[in-house]
């Protein structure tokens, strides 16, 4: 659910940096979901060089020893993942120089108007279905494998999100979007319930995700974003299953008024962790835009638009039961209140491939349906 892409660069702060340092909270009841995204590496016909290959494997294993922390307990997931229960103060985020020797903070005050106890209970990642959980004082972390790293173009690129603009336009280097967004105010968080499906992804170099974005800064080199949601990415995981839960999931991201850190809550009141405020430039204060919706990568296989699906693979107009949706969209104001959106706008880069339709009612508040099949007779 919570995306966690790692990037060694510290300035400018980008999507890749921010999500690497999400500090997970220790609890046997916490079932956070997070994923890492890598840059694509298309197969090429290259001369086999044994010494270079051996050195590459040595570098990979050294890196794995660094990021896979000692586990108190390991849990085998039905989807093939291995989940390590790591002592909270040994999680990879504490390798950061400014966090050395520290421990996770105590949970902050939730935004006013937030009632997680009133939510419908959601299912979580498949590893938790066995009934096993991590011991108190540990956090669950998906173990990174050699295969994960070999799918990246290089060890240096592993875990980094490809550079791209967050602005939703038609010139996004293969990234296509159908989103709802608000702008023009100061935002201190966002909340939504997301309908989760398992969209088909055409090849391993593409992905399909649905998430919320909390954004501040300029759409150039000094952009801060926090992104949380779910995705299907064969390149990352070697399968076509969504990382992020099943059916509906609820997400809440908000800024702690006392310490300034950005926190993530998932599902029925599960507090996942936080992004320390020192990671940010613009988001150290507030966000200037919040976005919700879907994104796919279109690599134009064979010169045609991809058939990678967004959401459920159905267009917005097909409605409940077929189209995927976001509902109960809210933002957090300066006084830590959850409030409805006042000026939701919707935008689809290529509406013949993926579209979006917004609305409002008493039960779902602000909502929208979105998605599509990708390539079709109107999207060649």
Short mmCIF file of N, CA and C in Angstrom, two decimals, residues 180 265 297:
data_model
loop_
_atom_site.label_atom_id
_atom_site.label_comp_id
_atom_site.label_asym_id
_atom_site.label_seq_id
_atom_site.Cartn_x
_atom_site.Cartn_y
_atom_site.Cartn_z
N UNK A 180 -8.14 12.88 -9.92
CA UNK A 180 -8.88 13.99 -9.37
C UNK A 180 -7.91 14.78 -8.51
N UNK A 265 -1.61 6.35 7.91
CA UNK A 265 -2.49 5.36 8.52
C UNK A 265 -3.17 4.57 7.41
N UNK A 297 2.22 2.90 -16.99
CA UNK A 297 3.30 3.15 -17.93
C UNK A 297 2.90 2.53 -19.27
#
